[in-house]
PDB file of C-alpha atoms in Angstrom:
ATOM      1  CA  ILE A   1     -49.917 -35.567 -23.290  1.00  0.00           C
ATOM      2  CA  HIS A   2     -51.912 -32.547 -24.407  1.00  0.00           C
ATOM      3  CA  THR A   3     -49.832 -30.075 -22.393  1.00  0.00           C
ATOM      4  CA  SER A   4     -46.584 -31.498 -23.742  1.00  0.00           C
ATOM      5  CA  THR A   5     -47.762 -31.059 -27.324  1.00  0.00           C
ATOM      6  CA  LEU A   6     -48.883 -27.494 -26.586  1.00  0.00           C
ATOM      7  CA  LEU A   7     -45.386 -26.656 -25.341  1.00  0.00           C
ATOM      8  CA  HIS A   8     -43.916 -27.907 -28.608  1.00  0.00           C
ATOM      9  CA  ASP A   9     -46.636 -26.195 -30.651  1.00  0.00           C
ATOM     10  CA  ASP A  10     -45.889 -22.815 -29.093  1.00  0.00           C
ATOM     11  CA  VAL A  11     -42.207 -23.170 -29.980  1.00  0.00           C
ATOM     12  CA  VAL A  12     -42.955 -24.150 -33.589  1.00  0.00           C
ATOM     13  CA  ASP A  13     -45.568 -21.393 -34.001  1.00  0.00           C
ATOM     14  CA  GLU A  14     -43.397 -18.856 -32.136  1.00  0.00           C
ATOM     15  CA  SER A  15     -46.430 -18.038 -29.979  1.00  0.00           C
ATOM     16  CA  SER A  16     -46.028 -15.724 -27.033  1.00  0.00           C
ATOM     17  CA  LEU A  17     -49.578 -16.050 -25.671  1.00  0.00           C
ATOM     18  CA  ARG A  18     -51.850 -19.001 -24.957  1.00  0.00           C
ATOM     19  CA  ARG A  19     -55.231 -18.537 -23.302  1.00  0.00           C
ATOM     20  CA  GLY A  20     -54.316 -14.941 -22.493  1.00  0.00           C
ATOM     21  CA  ARG A  21     -51.131 -15.844 -20.625  1.00  0.00           C
ATOM     22  CA  SER A  22     -47.468 -15.855 -21.584  1.00  0.00           C
ATOM     23  CA  THR A  23     -46.240 -19.135 -23.008  1.00  0.00           C
ATOM     24  CA  ALA A  24     -43.361 -21.081 -21.501  1.00  0.00           C
ATOM     25  CA  ASN A  25     -41.112 -20.296 -24.458  1.00  0.00           C
ATOM     26  CA  ALA A  26     -41.848 -16.575 -24.074  1.00  0.00           C
ATOM     27  CA  LEU A  27     -40.888 -16.758 -20.393  1.00  0.00           C
ATOM     28  CA  TRP A  28     -37.950 -19.174 -20.416  1.00  0.00           C
ATOM     29  CA  GLY A  29     -36.937 -19.703 -24.051  1.00  0.00           C
ATOM     30  CA  ASN A  30     -37.336 -22.438 -26.628  1.00  0.00           C
ATOM     31  CA  ALA A  31     -34.826 -24.996 -25.349  1.00  0.00           C
ATOM     32  CA  PRO A  32     -36.310 -25.329 -21.834  1.00  0.00           C
ATOM     33  CA  SER A  33     -39.823 -25.452 -23.297  1.00  0.00           C
ATOM     34  CA  VAL A  34     -38.939 -28.313 -25.630  1.00  0.00           C
ATOM     35  CA  LEU A  35     -37.157 -30.207 -22.849  1.00  0.00           C
ATOM     36  CA  VAL A  36     -40.119 -29.841 -20.476  1.00  0.00           C
ATOM     37  CA  GLY A  37     -42.477 -30.894 -23.276  1.00  0.00           C
ATOM     38  CA  ASP A  38     -40.330 -33.977 -23.915  1.00  0.00           C
ATOM     39  CA  PHE A  39     -40.219 -34.764 -20.196  1.00  0.00           C
ATOM     40  CA  LEU A  40     -44.001 -34.492 -19.792  1.00  0.00           C
ATOM     41  CA  TYR A  41     -44.578 -36.601 -22.903  1.00  0.00           C
ATOM     42  CA  SER A  42     -42.269 -39.385 -21.699  1.00  0.00           C
ATOM     43  CA  ARG A  43     -43.706 -39.272 -18.161  1.00  0.00           C
ATOM     44  CA  SER A  44     -47.235 -39.684 -19.503  1.00  0.00           C
ATOM     45  CA  PHE A  45     -46.366 -43.214 -20.616  1.00  0.00           C
ATOM     46  CA  GLN A  46     -45.361 -44.140 -17.065  1.00  0.00           C
ATOM     47  CA  LEU A  47     -48.816 -43.346 -15.674  1.00  0.00           C
TER      48      LEU A  47
END
């Protein structure tokens, strides 16, 4: 759950770095980052 919220947070904050590394939205764009964040969030409820 935490990782999925970080993906969304980086999009909202327009962050390009997290923990000294490029964020997903900086590498692949906002739309894929949000979709992956949504996927991880929904998958977490299946665990």
